[in-house]
Amino acid sequence: MKLNIAVLAGDGIGPEIMEQGVAVLSAVAEKFGHEVSYKEALCGAHAIDEVGDPFPEETFQTCKAADAVLFASVGDPKFDNNPTAKVRPEQGLLAMRKKLGLYANIRPVETFDCLVHKSPLKDELVRGADFVCIRELTGGMYFGKKQEPAVNADGVEDALDTNYYSRPEVERILRVGYQYARQRRKHLTVVDKANVLASSRLWRKVAQEMMGEYPDVQTDFMYVDNAAMRMIQDPRFFDVIVTENTFGDILTDEGSCITGSMGLLPSASTGSSTPVFEPIHGSWPQGKGLNIANPLAQILSVAMLFEYFDLKKEGALIREAVNASLDQNVRTPEIQVEGGGKYGIKEVGAWIVKYIESKK
Ligand code: IPM
Ligand code: MG
């Protein structure tokens, strides 16, 4: 297969983890006889510094023309505590999602047996937890009508975000949820706040109408506050969660810490144009240049990329290599066992590449 990949390394640890992601992608492509070409493009703080725009038109065109985007991370502390900044790196990510029509964000939360002790939760609660959060990504408060802080007619400073959803937006993401549930344990949990929010009542109404079309899937409804609690009390309850943009943002950070390291979780964003594959962690500016971050989420995002194109063996080989690296304690510092060797981003990446190359 021929694959044109847009490479958006972004900020912070992004370029370092991306280097390993690309190395793994190339090694797998070589092994299975795929022809891959890469085109790098600017995004995030880096792009603001260079061209004044966190998602420049040229980057958009590169993404649109590609078969897939491999994305690392954006963000820079110099913008974080400045609420009046006119442009922010995160706007680049949001612009990418919107312009590429990436309405479905797929965030699997899987545990690795050898790492359950790293979880802040008890081993017995976490072991075997395996669910997917399908987060709506181009609607809700993130993109609804906004008003930045300003003094109103009564002389009071106010601000506004609107949590807007239309029926087609809700329906298409619920369908993605049902498709995933059908391929998994056939249990879909629709997370909303229908006891308070009108937008959530639309979600619930549409879901109730659709559930009859999927009699093989057990559908249940859960308020988001309850879901946040359940995720900690009993993460194994969940199979597929489908929810709106803001709730999905919050719940997936919560979900990621169940597994013990945020550095392990990949994601895919799909929709009407080029799909994007990226780790769910951020740019971790404090780790930049130190060769200490975990490249596994980026590498597992490459596995998701192959699987998206139905290249299952390719994805499976990456997962096997990642598991082997963990089993052999070839691990970055935050998940390394006491007395274990010292491995940084580069060493873990190189080990995984070597493993892939050595497979018959
Ligand atoms: C995420 C991130 C982004 C979001 C930020 C960086 C804009 O937290 O992908 O979850 O809020 O969607
Ligand atoms: Mg988030």
mmCIF file of N, CA and C in Angstrom, residues 8 10-11 41-57 59-60 71 74-75 79 86-96:
data_model
loop_
_atom_site.group_PDB
_atom_site.id
_atom_site.type_symbol
_atom_site.label_atom_id
_atom_site.label_comp_id
_atom_site.label_asym_id
_atom_site.label_seq_id
_atom_site.Cartn_x
_atom_site.Cartn_y
_atom_site.Cartn_z
ATOM 1 N N LEU A 8 3.073 16.162 11.847
ATOM 2 C CA LEU A 8 2.952 17.403 12.604
ATOM 3 C C LEU A 8 3.508 17.178 14.005
ATOM 4 N N GLY A 10 4.860 19.432 16.185
ATOM 5 C CA GLY A 10 4.418 20.418 17.177
ATOM 6 C C GLY A 10 5.481 20.839 18.164
ATOM 7 N N ASP A 11 5.065 20.929 19.440
ATOM 8 C CA ASP A 11 5.879 21.587 20.466
ATOM 9 C C ASP A 11 6.343 20.628 21.565
ATOM 10 N N ALA A 41 4.884 19.399 8.540
ATOM 11 C CA ALA A 41 4.192 20.688 8.499
ATOM 12 C C ALA A 41 4.162 21.306 9.888
ATOM 13 N N LEU A 42 4.066 22.629 9.910
ATOM 14 C CA LEU A 42 4.102 23.386 11.165
ATOM 15 C C LEU A 42 2.753 23.388 11.864
ATOM 16 N N CYS A 43 2.770 23.348 13.193
ATOM 17 C CA CYS A 43 1.547 23.601 13.954
ATOM 18 C C CYS A 43 1.910 23.984 15.378
ATOM 19 N N GLY A 44 0.959 24.584 16.084
ATOM 20 C CA GLY A 44 1.153 24.922 17.486
ATOM 21 C C GLY A 44 1.991 26.175 17.705
ATOM 22 N N ALA A 45 2.647 26.224 18.878
ATOM 23 C CA ALA A 45 3.415 27.413 19.273
ATOM 24 C C ALA A 45 4.532 27.701 18.268
ATOM 25 N N HIS A 46 5.143 26.624 17.865
ATOM 26 C CA HIS A 46 6.165 26.615 16.868
ATOM 27 C C HIS A 46 5.720 27.359 15.583
ATOM 28 N N ALA A 47 4.482 27.086 15.162
ATOM 29 C CA ALA A 47 3.940 27.717 13.953
ATOM 30 C C ALA A 47 3.603 29.181 14.225
ATOM 31 N N ILE A 48 3.162 29.479 15.455
ATOM 32 C CA ILE A 48 2.888 30.884 15.795
ATOM 33 C C ILE A 48 4.187 31.670 15.703
ATOM 34 N N ASP A 49 5.260 31.095 16.276
ATOM 35 C CA ASP A 49 6.551 31.788 16.239
ATOM 36 C C ASP A 49 7.034 31.991 14.807
ATOM 37 N N GLU A 50 6.837 30.985 13.978
ATOM 38 C CA GLU A 50 7.396 31.091 12.613
ATOM 39 C C GLU A 50 6.526 31.878 11.646
ATOM 40 N N VAL A 51 5.212 31.629 11.691
ATOM 41 C CA VAL A 51 4.357 32.299 10.692
ATOM 42 C C VAL A 51 3.140 32.999 11.288
ATOM 43 N N GLY A 52 3.053 33.038 12.623
ATOM 44 C CA GLY A 52 1.977 33.789 13.268
ATOM 45 C C GLY A 52 0.624 33.103 13.275
ATOM 46 N N ASP A 53 0.591 31.789 12.943
ATOM 47 C CA ASP A 53 -0.692 31.079 12.871
ATOM 48 C C ASP A 53 -0.462 29.651 13.370
ATOM 49 N N PRO A 54 -1.245 29.178 14.371
ATOM 50 C CA PRO A 54 -0.986 27.833 14.912
ATOM 51 C C PRO A 54 -1.386 26.683 13.985
ATOM 52 N N PHE A 55 -2.181 26.982 12.948
ATOM 53 C CA PHE A 55 -2.514 25.954 11.940
ATOM 54 C C PHE A 55 -2.551 26.650 10.575
ATOM 55 N N PRO A 56 -1.367 26.907 10.015
ATOM 56 C CA PRO A 56 -1.293 27.675 8.772
ATOM 57 C C PRO A 56 -1.990 26.958 7.612
ATOM 58 N N GLU A 57 -2.423 27.737 6.658
ATOM 59 C CA GLU A 57 -3.112 27.197 5.475
ATOM 60 C C GLU A 57 -2.277 26.091 4.805
ATOM 61 N N THR A 59 -0.246 24.051 6.142
ATOM 62 C CA THR A 59 -0.359 22.817 6.948
ATOM 63 C C THR A 59 -1.691 22.136 6.653
ATOM 64 N N PHE A 60 -2.746 22.938 6.576
ATOM 65 C CA PHE A 60 -4.072 22.391 6.263
ATOM 66 C C PHE A 60 -4.040 21.664 4.917
ATOM 67 N N PHE A 71 0.324 13.083 14.387
ATOM 68 C CA PHE A 71 0.402 14.329 15.146
ATOM 69 C C PHE A 71 1.043 14.014 16.490
ATOM 70 N N VAL A 74 0.867 19.857 20.949
ATOM 71 C CA VAL A 74 1.079 21.307 20.878
ATOM 72 C C VAL A 74 0.875 21.923 22.253
ATOM 73 N N GLY A 75 1.494 23.066 22.465
ATOM 74 C CA GLY A 75 1.329 23.792 23.727
ATOM 75 C C GLY A 75 2.645 24.356 24.189
ATOM 76 N N PHE A 79 2.055 30.664 26.832
ATOM 77 C CA PHE A 79 0.675 31.072 26.536
ATOM 78 C C PHE A 79 -0.297 30.729 27.671
ATOM 79 N N LYS A 86 -3.796 36.631 21.968
ATOM 80 C CA LYS A 86 -4.699 36.649 20.807
ATOM 81 C C LYS A 86 -4.697 35.303 20.075
ATOM 82 N N VAL A 87 -3.542 34.703 19.993
ATOM 83 C CA VAL A 87 -3.482 33.360 19.409
ATOM 84 C C VAL A 87 -2.839 32.408 20.403
ATOM 85 N N ARG A 88 -3.320 31.151 20.387
ATOM 86 C CA ARG A 88 -2.767 30.145 21.289
ATOM 87 C C ARG A 88 -2.507 28.873 20.484
ATOM 88 N N PRO A 89 -1.505 28.118 20.923
ATOM 89 C CA PRO A 89 -1.154 26.892 20.194
ATOM 90 C C PRO A 89 -2.341 25.933 20.060
ATOM 91 N N GLU A 90 -3.157 25.853 21.136
ATOM 92 C CA GLU A 90 -4.293 24.911 21.127
ATOM 93 C C GLU A 90 -5.287 25.227 20.014
ATOM 94 N N GLN A 91 -5.342 26.507 19.621
ATOM 95 C CA GLN A 91 -6.261 26.859 18.525
ATOM 96 C C GLN A 91 -5.880 26.121 17.248
ATOM 97 N N GLY A 92 -4.600 25.794 17.129
ATOM 98 C CA GLY A 92 -4.145 25.054 15.954
ATOM 99 C C GLY A 92 -4.768 23.665 15.913
ATOM 100 N N LEU A 93 -4.804 23.054 17.080
ATOM 101 C CA LEU A 93 -5.385 21.713 17.187
ATOM 102 C C LEU A 93 -6.885 21.772 16.894
ATOM 103 N N LEU A 94 -7.543 22.774 17.450
ATOM 104 C CA LEU A 94 -8.988 22.898 17.242
ATOM 105 C C LEU A 94 -9.296 23.202 15.775
ATOM 106 N N ALA A 95 -8.458 24.042 15.170
ATOM 107 C CA ALA A 95 -8.667 24.372 13.752
ATOM 108 C C ALA A 95 -8.477 23.129 12.892
ATOM 109 N N MET A 96 -7.491 22.326 13.249
ATOM 110 C CA MET A 96 -7.257 21.094 12.494
ATOM 111 C C MET A 96 -8.479 20.178 12.591
#
